[in-house]
PDB file of C-alpha atoms in Angstrom:
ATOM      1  CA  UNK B 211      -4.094 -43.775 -16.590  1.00 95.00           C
ATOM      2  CA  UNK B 212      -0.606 -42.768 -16.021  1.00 96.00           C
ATOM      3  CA  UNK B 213       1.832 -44.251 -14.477  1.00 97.00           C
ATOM      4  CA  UNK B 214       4.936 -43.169 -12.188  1.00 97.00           C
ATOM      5  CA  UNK B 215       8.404 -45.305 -12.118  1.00 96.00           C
ATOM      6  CA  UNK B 216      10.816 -45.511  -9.414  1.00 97.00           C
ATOM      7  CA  UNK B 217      13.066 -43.484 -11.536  1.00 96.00           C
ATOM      8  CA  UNK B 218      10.618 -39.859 -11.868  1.00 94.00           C
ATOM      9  CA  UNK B 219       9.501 -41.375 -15.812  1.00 95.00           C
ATOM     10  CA  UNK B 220       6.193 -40.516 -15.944  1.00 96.00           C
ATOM     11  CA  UNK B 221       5.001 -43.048 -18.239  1.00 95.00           C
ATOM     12  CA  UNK B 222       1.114 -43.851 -20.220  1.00 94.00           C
ATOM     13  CA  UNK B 223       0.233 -47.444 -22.012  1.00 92.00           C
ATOM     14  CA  UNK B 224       3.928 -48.133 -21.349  1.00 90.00           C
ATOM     15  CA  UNK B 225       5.610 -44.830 -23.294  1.00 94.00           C
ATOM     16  CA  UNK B 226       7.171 -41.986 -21.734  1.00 93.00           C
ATOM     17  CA  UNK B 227       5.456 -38.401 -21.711  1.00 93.00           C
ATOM     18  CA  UNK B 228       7.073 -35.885 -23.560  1.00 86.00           C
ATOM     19  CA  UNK B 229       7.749 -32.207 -22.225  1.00 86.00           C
ATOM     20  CA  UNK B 230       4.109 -31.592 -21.693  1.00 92.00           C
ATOM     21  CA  UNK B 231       2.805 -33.373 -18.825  1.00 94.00           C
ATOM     22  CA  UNK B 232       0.027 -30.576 -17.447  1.00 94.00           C
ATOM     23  CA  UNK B 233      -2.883 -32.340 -19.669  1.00 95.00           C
ATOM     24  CA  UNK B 234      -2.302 -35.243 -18.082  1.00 96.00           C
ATOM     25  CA  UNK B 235      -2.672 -33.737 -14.003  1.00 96.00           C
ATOM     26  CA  UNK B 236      -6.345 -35.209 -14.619  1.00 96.00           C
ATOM     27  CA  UNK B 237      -5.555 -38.781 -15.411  1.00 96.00           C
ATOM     28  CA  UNK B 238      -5.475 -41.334 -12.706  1.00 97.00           C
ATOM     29  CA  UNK B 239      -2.108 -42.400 -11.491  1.00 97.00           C
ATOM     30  CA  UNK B 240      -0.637 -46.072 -10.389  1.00 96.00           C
ATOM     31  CA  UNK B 241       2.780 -46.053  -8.657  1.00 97.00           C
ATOM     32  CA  UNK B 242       4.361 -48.841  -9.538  1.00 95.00           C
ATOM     33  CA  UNK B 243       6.816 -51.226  -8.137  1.00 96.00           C
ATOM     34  CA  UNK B 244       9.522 -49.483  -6.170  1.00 96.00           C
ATOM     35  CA  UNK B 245       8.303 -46.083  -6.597  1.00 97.00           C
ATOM     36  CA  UNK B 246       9.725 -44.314  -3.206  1.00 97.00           C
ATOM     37  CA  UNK B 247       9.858 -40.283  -2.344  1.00 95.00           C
ATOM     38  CA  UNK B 248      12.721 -40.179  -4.534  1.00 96.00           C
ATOM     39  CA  UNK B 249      11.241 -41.250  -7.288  1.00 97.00           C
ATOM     40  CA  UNK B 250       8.624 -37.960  -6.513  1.00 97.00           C
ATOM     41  CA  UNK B 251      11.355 -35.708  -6.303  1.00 95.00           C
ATOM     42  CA  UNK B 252      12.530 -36.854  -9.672  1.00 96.00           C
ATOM     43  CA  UNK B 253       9.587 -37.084 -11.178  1.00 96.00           C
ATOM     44  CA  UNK B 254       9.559 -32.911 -10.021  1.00 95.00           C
ATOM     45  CA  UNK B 255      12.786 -32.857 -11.779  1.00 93.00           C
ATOM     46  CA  UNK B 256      12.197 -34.433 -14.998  1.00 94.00           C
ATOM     47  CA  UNK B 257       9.022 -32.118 -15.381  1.00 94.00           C
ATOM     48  CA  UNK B 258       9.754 -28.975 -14.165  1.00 92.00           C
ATOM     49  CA  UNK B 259       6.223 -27.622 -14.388  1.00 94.00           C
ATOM     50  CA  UNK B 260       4.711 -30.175 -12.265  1.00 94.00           C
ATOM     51  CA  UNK B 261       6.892 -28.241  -9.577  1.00 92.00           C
ATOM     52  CA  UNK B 262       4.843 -25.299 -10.514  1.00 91.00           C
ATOM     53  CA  UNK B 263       2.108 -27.113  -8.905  1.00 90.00           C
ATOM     54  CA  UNK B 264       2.754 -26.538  -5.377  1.00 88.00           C
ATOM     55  CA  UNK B 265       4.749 -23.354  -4.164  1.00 87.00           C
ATOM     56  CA  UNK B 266       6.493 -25.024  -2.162  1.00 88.00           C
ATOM     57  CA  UNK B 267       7.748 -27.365  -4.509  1.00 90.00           C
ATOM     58  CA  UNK B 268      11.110 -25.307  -6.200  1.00 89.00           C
ATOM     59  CA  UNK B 269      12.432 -24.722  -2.247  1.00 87.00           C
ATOM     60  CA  UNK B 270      12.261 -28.464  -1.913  1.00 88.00           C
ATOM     61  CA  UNK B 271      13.797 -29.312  -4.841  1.00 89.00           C
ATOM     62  CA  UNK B 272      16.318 -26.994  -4.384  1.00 88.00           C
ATOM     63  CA  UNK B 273      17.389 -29.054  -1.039  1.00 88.00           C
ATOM     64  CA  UNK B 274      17.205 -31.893  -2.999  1.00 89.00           C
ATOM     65  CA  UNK B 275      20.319 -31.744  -4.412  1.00 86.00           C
ATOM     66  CA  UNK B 276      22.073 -31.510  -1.191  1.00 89.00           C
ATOM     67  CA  UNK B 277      20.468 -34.847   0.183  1.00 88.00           C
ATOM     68  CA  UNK B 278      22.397 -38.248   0.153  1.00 87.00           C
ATOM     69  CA  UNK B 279      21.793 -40.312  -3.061  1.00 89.00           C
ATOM     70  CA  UNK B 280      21.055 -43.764  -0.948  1.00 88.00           C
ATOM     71  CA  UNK B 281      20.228 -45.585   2.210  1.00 89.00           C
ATOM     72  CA  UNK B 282      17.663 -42.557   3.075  1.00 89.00           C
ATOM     73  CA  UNK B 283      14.913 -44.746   5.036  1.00 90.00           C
ATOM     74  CA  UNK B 284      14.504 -44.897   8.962  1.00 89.00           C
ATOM     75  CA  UNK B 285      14.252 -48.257  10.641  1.00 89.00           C
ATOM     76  CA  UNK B 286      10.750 -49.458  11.275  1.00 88.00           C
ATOM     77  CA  UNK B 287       8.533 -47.187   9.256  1.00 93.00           C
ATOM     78  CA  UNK B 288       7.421 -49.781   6.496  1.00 95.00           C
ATOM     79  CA  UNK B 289       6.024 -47.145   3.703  1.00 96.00           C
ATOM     80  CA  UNK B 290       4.617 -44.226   2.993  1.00 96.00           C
ATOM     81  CA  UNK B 291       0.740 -43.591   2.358  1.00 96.00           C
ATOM     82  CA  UNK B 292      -1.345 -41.027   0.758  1.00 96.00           C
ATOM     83  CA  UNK B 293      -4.998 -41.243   1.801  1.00 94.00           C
ATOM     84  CA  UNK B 294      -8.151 -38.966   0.971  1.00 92.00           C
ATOM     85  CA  UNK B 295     -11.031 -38.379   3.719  1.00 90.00           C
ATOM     86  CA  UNK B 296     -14.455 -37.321   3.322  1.00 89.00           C
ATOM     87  CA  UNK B 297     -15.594 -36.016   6.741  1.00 86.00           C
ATOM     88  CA  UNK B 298     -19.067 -34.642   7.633  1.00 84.00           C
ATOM     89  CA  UNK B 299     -18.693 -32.344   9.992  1.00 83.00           C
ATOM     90  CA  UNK B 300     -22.322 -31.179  12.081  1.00 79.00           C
ATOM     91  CA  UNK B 301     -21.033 -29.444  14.549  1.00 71.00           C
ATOM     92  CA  UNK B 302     -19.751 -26.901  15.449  1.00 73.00           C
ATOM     93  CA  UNK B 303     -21.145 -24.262  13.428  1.00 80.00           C
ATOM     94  CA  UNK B 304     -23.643 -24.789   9.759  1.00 87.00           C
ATOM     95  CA  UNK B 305     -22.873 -28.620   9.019  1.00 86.00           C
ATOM     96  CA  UNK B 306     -20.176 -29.117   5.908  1.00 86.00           C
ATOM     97  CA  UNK B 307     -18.430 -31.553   4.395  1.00 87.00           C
ATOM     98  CA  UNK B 308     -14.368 -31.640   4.294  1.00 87.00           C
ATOM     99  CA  UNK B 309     -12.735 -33.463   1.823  1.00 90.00           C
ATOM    100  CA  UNK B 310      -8.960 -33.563   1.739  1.00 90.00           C
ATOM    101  CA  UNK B 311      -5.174 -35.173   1.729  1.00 92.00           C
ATOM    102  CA  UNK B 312      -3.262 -37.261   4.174  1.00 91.00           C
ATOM    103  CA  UNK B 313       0.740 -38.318   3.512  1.00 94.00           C
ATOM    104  CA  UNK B 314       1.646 -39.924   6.543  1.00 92.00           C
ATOM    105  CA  UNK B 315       3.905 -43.337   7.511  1.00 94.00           C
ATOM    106  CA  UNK B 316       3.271 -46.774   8.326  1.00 94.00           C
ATOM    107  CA  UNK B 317       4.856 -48.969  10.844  1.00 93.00           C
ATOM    108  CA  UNK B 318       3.737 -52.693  11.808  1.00 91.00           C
ATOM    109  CA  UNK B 319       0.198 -51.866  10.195  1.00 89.00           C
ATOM    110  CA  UNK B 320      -0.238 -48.286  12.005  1.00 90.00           C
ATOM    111  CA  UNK B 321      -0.552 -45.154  10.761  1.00 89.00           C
ATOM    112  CA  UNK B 322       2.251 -43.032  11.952  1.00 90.00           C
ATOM    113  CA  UNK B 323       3.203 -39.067  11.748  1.00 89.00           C
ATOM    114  CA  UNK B 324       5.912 -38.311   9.606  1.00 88.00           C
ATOM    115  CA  UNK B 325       6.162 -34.523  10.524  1.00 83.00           C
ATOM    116  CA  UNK B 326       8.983 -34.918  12.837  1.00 83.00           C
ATOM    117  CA  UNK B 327      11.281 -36.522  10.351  1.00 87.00           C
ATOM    118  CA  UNK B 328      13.491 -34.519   8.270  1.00 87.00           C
ATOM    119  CA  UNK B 329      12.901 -34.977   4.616  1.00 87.00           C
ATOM    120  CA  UNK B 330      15.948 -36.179   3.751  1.00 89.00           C
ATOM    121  CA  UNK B 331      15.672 -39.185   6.073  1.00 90.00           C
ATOM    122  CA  UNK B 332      12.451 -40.700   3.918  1.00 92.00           C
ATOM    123  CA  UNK B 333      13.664 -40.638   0.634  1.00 94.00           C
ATOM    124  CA  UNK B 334      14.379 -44.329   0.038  1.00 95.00           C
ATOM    125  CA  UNK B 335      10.925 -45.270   1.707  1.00 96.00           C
ATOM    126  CA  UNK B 336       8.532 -46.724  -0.779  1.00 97.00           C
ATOM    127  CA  UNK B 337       5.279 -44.343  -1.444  1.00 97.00           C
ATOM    128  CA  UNK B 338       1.582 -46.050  -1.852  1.00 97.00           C
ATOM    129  CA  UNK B 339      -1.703 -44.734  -2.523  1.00 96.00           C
ATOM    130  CA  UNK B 340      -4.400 -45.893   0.299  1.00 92.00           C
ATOM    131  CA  UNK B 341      -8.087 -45.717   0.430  1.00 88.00           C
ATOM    132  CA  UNK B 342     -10.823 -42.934   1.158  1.00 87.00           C
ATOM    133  CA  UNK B 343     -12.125 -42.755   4.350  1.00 84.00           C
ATOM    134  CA  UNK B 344     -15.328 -41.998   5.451  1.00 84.00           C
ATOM    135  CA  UNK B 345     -15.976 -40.261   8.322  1.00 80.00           C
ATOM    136  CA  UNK B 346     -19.260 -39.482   9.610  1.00 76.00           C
ATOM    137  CA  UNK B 347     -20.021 -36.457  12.321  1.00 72.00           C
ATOM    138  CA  UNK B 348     -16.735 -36.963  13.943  1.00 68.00           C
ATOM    139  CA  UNK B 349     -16.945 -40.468  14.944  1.00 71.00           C
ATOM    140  CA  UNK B 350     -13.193 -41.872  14.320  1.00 70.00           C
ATOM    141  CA  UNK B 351     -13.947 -45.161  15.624  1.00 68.00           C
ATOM    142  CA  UNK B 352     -16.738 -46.145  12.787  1.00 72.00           C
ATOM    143  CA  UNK B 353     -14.652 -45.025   9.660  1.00 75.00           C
ATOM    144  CA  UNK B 354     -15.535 -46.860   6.427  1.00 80.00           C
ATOM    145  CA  UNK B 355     -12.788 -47.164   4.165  1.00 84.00           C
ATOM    146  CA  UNK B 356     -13.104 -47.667   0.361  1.00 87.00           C
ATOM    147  CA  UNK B 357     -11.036 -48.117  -2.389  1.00 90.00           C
ATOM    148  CA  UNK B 358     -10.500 -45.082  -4.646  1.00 92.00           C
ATOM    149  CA  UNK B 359      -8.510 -43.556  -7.158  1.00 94.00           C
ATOM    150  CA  UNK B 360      -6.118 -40.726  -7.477  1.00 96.00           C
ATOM    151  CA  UNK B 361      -4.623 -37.942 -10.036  1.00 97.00           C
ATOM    152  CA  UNK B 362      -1.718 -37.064 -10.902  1.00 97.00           C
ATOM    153  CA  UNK B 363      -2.846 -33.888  -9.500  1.00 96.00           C
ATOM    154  CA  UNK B 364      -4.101 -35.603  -5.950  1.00 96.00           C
ATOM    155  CA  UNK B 365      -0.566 -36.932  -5.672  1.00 96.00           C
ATOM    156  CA  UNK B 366       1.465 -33.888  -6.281  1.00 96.00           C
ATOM    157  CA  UNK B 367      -1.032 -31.419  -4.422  1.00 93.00           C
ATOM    158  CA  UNK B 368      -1.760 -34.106  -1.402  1.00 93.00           C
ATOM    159  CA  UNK B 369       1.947 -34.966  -1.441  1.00 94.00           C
ATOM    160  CA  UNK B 370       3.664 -31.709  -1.795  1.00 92.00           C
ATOM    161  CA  UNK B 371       1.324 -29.795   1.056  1.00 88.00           C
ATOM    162  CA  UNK B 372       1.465 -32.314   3.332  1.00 87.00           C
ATOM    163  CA  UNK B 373       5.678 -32.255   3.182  1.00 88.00           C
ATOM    164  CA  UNK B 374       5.523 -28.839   3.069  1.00 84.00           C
ATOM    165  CA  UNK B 375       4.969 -28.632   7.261  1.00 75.00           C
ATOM    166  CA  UNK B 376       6.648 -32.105   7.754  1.00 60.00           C
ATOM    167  CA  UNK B 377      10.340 -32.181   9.073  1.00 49.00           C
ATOM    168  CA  UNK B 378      11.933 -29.653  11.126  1.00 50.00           C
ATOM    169  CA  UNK B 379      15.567 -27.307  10.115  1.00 52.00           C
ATOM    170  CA  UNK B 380      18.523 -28.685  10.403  1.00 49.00           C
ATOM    171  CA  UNK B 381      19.671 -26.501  12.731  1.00 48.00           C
ATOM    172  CA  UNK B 382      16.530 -27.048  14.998  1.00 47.00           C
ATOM    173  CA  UNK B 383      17.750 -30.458  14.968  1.00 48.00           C
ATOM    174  CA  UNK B 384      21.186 -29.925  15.904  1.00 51.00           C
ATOM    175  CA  UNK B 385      20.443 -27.980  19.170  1.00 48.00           C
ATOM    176  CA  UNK B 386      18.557 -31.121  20.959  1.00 46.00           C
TER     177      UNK B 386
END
């Protein structure tokens, strides 16, 4: 298990990784105590070639140092989550079975879209890992949820795709 600190240390049985941190993208993570978006973005910088991860990942990065170093969390979203979902899906089409990533907000127990938010504004918001959920042939009411575990991998991938279509430009922003 590895485990990442609020400030981007990416740490196992309580000592810091060294420059090599790709053997451990199997091993399963715990966030711990005050670990916010931040801390992912640092975590990025400390370890450069977890950013080679996601493509996306250098653009953001880049932004990064742009963004304000505090006080980056909007009023009445409590935390962030990442969740996994199995899904059977029977129709339409040959049946299947999906299996992927979810980084949204919570707010008073709700699960809540972050996509309108710009980046930037969700820094200081603390980050969690949630359960799996099960969904069976598209019924969203009846969703078991179990507890799971998650890579290092899971987090950057599930993290860094999700953030890649969440927020819009700045200058999008500025012409409401």
């Amino acid at each position: 298990m590895v485990e990442l600190q609020p400030d981007g240390r990416l740490m196992e049985r309580g000592r810091p990784i060294g420059d090599d941190p790709l053997p451990y993208l199997s091993n399963s993570v715990q966030l711990n105590p005050g670990f916010t978006l931040r801390s992912f973005f640092l975590l990025l910088g400390r370890h450069p070639e977890l950013a080679r991860v996601n493509r996306f990942f250098p653009g953001m990065l880049e932004r990064y140092g742009s963004w304000p170093e505090r006080d980056c969390r909007p009023a009445g979203l409590d935390w962030l989550q990442l969740t996994r979902t199995v899904e059977m899906v029977g129709f339409p089409g040959k049946p299947r079975l999906d299996i992927y990533h979810a980084f949204h907000g919570v707010a008073a127990g709700e699960a809540l879209e972050i996509k309108s938010y710009q980046l930037e504004h969700l820094l200081d918001v603390p980050v969690r890992l949630g359960g799996l959920r099960h969904v069976v042939f598209g019924d969203k009411v009846n969703v078991f949820v179990f507890e799971t575990t998650y890579t290092l991998f899971d987090v950057l991938e599930g993290i860094g795709w999700q953030l890649a279509f969440h927020g819009t430009p700045t200058e999008c922003s500025l012409r409401r």
